[in-house]
Amino acid sequence: MRELIFATNNKHKLEEVRQLLEGKATIVSLAQAGLEGEIPETADTLQGNALQKAQWVWERTGKDCFADDTGLEVNALDGAPGVYSARYAGEHCTFDDNVNKLLDAMEGKTNRKAAFRTVICLIEGGEPRYFEGKVEGCILTERYGKGGFGYDPVFMPDRFAVSFAEMPLEVKNQISHRGLAVSQLVQYLANSK
Ligand code: IMP
């Protein structure tokens, strides 16, 4: 099976994406590829960050690899936190800090529409290619559920009555931003053999 290095230090994402690509590609973690250090993420778009992270791996290994970048885009906050979702509450903040800041910013807002958007950049033979996935939903007024990570406890996808954090991972993966972006990647990999 073909090997692809996934440029992430996030164990949850690694697990999610491994499950999504099971039987289609072997996902090699940064540690397995012998890579250490902070991956730069300084672009001001999701696409720019995904490219920057994948390029970091490509430059060090010359092996096919991909990276993803995700943002939570909240309508009532003019698309914030968006590309800054990881550092919304400050440089070294936790997922909890970010959720607290979001709940504060959304206090009293009636328009609670939001979307998660993921862009994946695959570098194959040095050439970048992009895949995108988006899921629409709304921001809840408090946390629900213990699963997932990040903003999962306060995001409820459209057509569901539970938060991402209340869903089994298999269900989240079928409808999530990253799940949809990875499906595009899978389709591409299946057709390009
Ligand atoms: P990243 O750039 O893909 O690492 O994502 C940026 C931030 O978005 C993360 O630090 C999380 O706070 C949030 N995020 C990304 N994916 C998810 C998800 O599936 N659920 C909840 N939050 C997420």
Coordinates of C-alpha atoms and ligand atoms in Angstrom, one line a residue:
M1 CA 0.0 0.0 0.0
R2 CA 1.3 3.5 -0.7
E3 CA 2.7 5.5 2.2
L4 CA 1.8 9.1 2.9
I5 CA 3.3 11.2 5.7
F6 CA 0.6 13.2 7.6
A7 CA 2.1 16.5 8.8
T8 CA 0.3 16.8 12.1
N9 CA 1.2 16.7 15.8
N10 CA -2.5 16.3 16.7
K11 CA -3.1 12.7 17.9
H12 CA -6.9 13.0 17.5
K13 CA -6.5 14.0 13.9
L14 CA -4.0 11.2 13.2
E15 CA -6.5 8.7 14.6
E16 CA -9.4 10.2 12.6
V17 CA -7.5 10.3 9.3
R18 CA -6.1 6.8 9.8
Q19 CA -9.6 5.5 10.2
L20 CA -10.7 7.3 7.1
L21 CA -7.9 6.1 4.9
E22 CA -7.8 2.5 6.3
G23 CA -7.1 0.0 3.4
K24 CA -6.3 2.9 1.0
A25 CA -3.0 4.3 2.2
T26 CA -0.7 3.8 5.1
I27 CA -0.5 7.0 7.1
V28 CA 3.0 7.6 8.5
S29 CA 3.2 10.0 11.5
L30 CA 5.9 12.6 11.9
A31 CA 7.5 10.6 14.7
Q32 CA 7.5 7.5 12.5
A33 CA 9.1 9.6 9.7
G34 CA 11.8 10.7 12.2
L35 CA 10.7 14.3 12.1
E36 CA 10.7 16.6 15.1
G37 CA 10.1 20.2 15.8
E38 CA 7.4 22.8 15.4
I39 CA 5.8 23.0 12.0
P40 CA 5.4 26.6 10.8
E41 CA 1.8 27.8 10.3
T42 CA 2.0 31.5 9.6
A43 CA -0.1 32.0 6.5
D44 CA -3.3 33.9 6.7
T45 CA -5.5 31.4 4.8
L46 CA -6.3 27.7 5.4
Q47 CA -4.8 26.9 1.9
G48 CA -1.6 28.8 2.7
N49 CA -1.1 27.0 6.0
A50 CA -1.9 23.5 4.6
L51 CA 0.7 24.2 1.9
Q52 CA 3.3 25.5 4.4
K53 CA 2.9 22.4 6.6
A54 CA 3.1 19.9 3.8
Q55 CA 6.1 21.7 2.3
W56 CA 7.9 21.5 5.6
V57 CA 7.7 17.7 5.4
W58 CA 8.4 17.5 1.7
E59 CA 11.6 19.6 2.1
R60 CA 12.9 17.3 4.8
T61 CA 12.0 13.9 3.4
G62 CA 11.2 14.2 -0.4
K63 CA 8.3 11.8 0.3
D64 CA 4.7 12.1 -0.6
C65 CA 2.8 13.8 2.2
F66 CA -0.2 15.9 3.1
A67 CA -1.3 18.4 5.7
D68 CA -4.6 19.9 6.7
D69 CA -5.7 23.1 8.1
T70 CA -9.1 23.8 9.6
G71 CA -10.9 26.8 10.7
L72 CA -14.2 27.4 12.5
E73 CA -16.0 30.2 10.7
V74 CA -18.8 31.9 12.8
N75 CA -21.2 34.2 10.9
A76 CA -22.0 36.5 13.8
L77 CA -18.2 37.0 14.4
D78 CA -17.5 37.9 10.7
G79 CA -15.9 34.5 10.1
A80 CA -13.7 34.5 13.2
P81 CA -11.9 32.6 14.6
G82 CA -11.3 31.2 11.1
V83 CA -7.7 30.5 10.2
Y84 CA -6.8 31.6 13.8
S85 CA -9.0 28.9 15.5
A86 CA -6.1 27.1 17.2
R87 CA -4.8 30.3 18.8
Y88 CA -8.1 32.2 19.3
A89 CA -7.6 32.7 23.1
G90 CA -3.8 33.4 22.8
E91 CA -0.5 31.8 21.7
H92 CA -0.3 28.9 24.2
C93 CA -4.0 28.5 25.0
T94 CA -5.8 25.2 25.5
F95 CA -8.9 23.9 23.7
D96 CA -10.9 24.9 26.8
D97 CA -9.6 28.5 26.7
N98 CA -10.7 28.7 23.1
V99 CA -14.2 27.4 23.8
N100 CA -14.6 29.8 26.8
K101 CA -13.6 32.7 24.6
L102 CA -16.1 31.6 21.9
L103 CA -18.9 31.2 24.3
D104 CA -18.2 34.6 25.7
A105 CA -18.1 36.2 22.3
M106 CA -21.4 34.5 21.3
E107 CA -23.2 35.5 24.5
G108 CA -26.6 37.0 23.6
K109 CA -26.2 36.4 19.8
T110 CA -29.2 35.0 18.0
N111 CA -27.5 34.2 14.8
R112 CA -25.4 31.2 15.8
K113 CA -24.6 29.8 12.4
A114 CA -21.1 28.5 11.9
A115 CA -19.1 26.2 9.7
F116 CA -15.9 24.1 10.0
R117 CA -13.8 24.2 6.8
T118 CA -10.8 22.0 6.1
V119 CA -8.3 22.4 3.3
I120 CA -5.9 19.5 2.6
C121 CA -2.7 20.0 0.7
L122 CA -1.3 16.8 -0.8
I123 CA 2.3 17.0 -2.1
E124 CA 2.9 14.3 -4.6
G125 CA 6.2 14.2 -6.5
G126 CA 6.7 17.9 -5.4
E127 CA 3.4 19.1 -6.8
P128 CA 0.8 20.5 -4.5
R129 CA -2.9 19.6 -4.9
Y130 CA -5.8 20.8 -2.8
F131 CA -9.0 19.2 -1.4
E132 CA -11.7 20.9 0.7
G133 CA -14.5 19.9 3.0
K134 CA -17.1 22.0 4.9
V135 CA -19.8 21.2 7.4
E136 CA -22.4 23.8 8.5
G137 CA -24.0 24.0 11.9
C138 CA -24.4 26.2 14.9
I139 CA -22.7 27.2 18.1
L140 CA -24.4 25.9 21.2
T141 CA -24.7 28.0 24.3
E142 CA -22.8 25.5 26.5
R143 CA -20.7 22.4 26.2
Y144 CA -22.3 19.0 25.4
G145 CA -20.4 15.7 25.3
K146 CA -16.9 14.5 26.1
G147 CA -15.7 13.1 22.8
G148 CA -13.6 14.7 20.1
F149 CA -11.5 17.7 20.6
G150 CA -11.3 21.5 20.0
Y151 CA -14.6 23.2 19.6
D152 CA -16.5 19.8 19.3
P153 CA -18.5 20.2 22.5
V154 CA -20.1 23.5 21.3
F155 CA -20.6 22.7 17.6
M156 CA -23.9 21.0 16.5
P157 CA -23.9 20.1 12.8
D158 CA -27.1 20.8 10.7
R159 CA -29.7 17.9 10.7
F160 CA -28.3 16.6 14.0
A161 CA -29.6 17.1 17.6
V162 CA -26.2 16.5 19.2
S163 CA -22.8 18.1 19.3
F164 CA -19.8 16.7 17.6
A165 CA -18.5 15.7 21.0
E166 CA -21.6 13.6 21.6
M167 CA -21.1 11.5 18.4
P168 CA -19.2 8.3 17.9
L169 CA -16.1 9.1 15.9
E170 CA -17.4 7.0 13.0
V171 CA -20.4 9.3 12.7
K172 CA -18.4 12.5 13.0
N173 CA -16.0 11.2 10.3
Q174 CA -18.9 10.6 7.9
I175 CA -20.1 14.2 8.0
S176 CA -17.3 16.3 9.2
H177 CA -15.2 19.0 7.4
R178 CA -12.1 16.8 7.7
G179 CA -14.1 13.6 6.7
L180 CA -15.4 15.3 3.5
A181 CA -11.9 16.7 2.6
V182 CA -10.3 13.3 3.2
S183 CA -13.0 11.7 1.0
Q184 CA -11.9 14.0 -1.8
L185 CA -8.3 12.9 -1.2
V186 CA -9.3 9.2 -1.1
Q187 CA -11.2 9.6 -4.4
Y188 CA -8.2 11.3 -6.0
L189 CA -5.8 8.6 -4.7
A190 CA -8.1 5.8 -5.9
N191 CA -8.2 7.3 -9.5
S192 CA -4.5 8.1 -9.7
K193 CA -3.2 4.6 -9.1
Ligands
IMP1 P1 -5.9 22.9 12.6 O1 -5.3 24.1 11.9 O2 -6.4 21.9 11.6 O3 -5.0 22.3 13.6 O4 -7.2 23.3 13.3 C1 -7.2 24.6 14.0 C2 -8.1 24.5 15.2 O5 -9.4 24.3 14.8 C3 -7.8 23.4 16.2 O6 -6.8 23.7 17.1 C4 -9.1 23.1 16.9 O7 -9.3 24.1 17.9 C5 -10.1 23.4 15.8 N1 -10.5 22.2 15.1 C6 -10.0 21.6 14.0 N2 -10.6 20.5 13.7 C7 -11.6 20.4 14.6 C8 -12.7 19.4 14.8 O8 -12.8 18.4 14.1 N3 -13.4 19.7 15.9 C9 -13.3 20.7 16.7 N4 -12.4 21.6 16.6 C10 -11.5 21.5 15.5

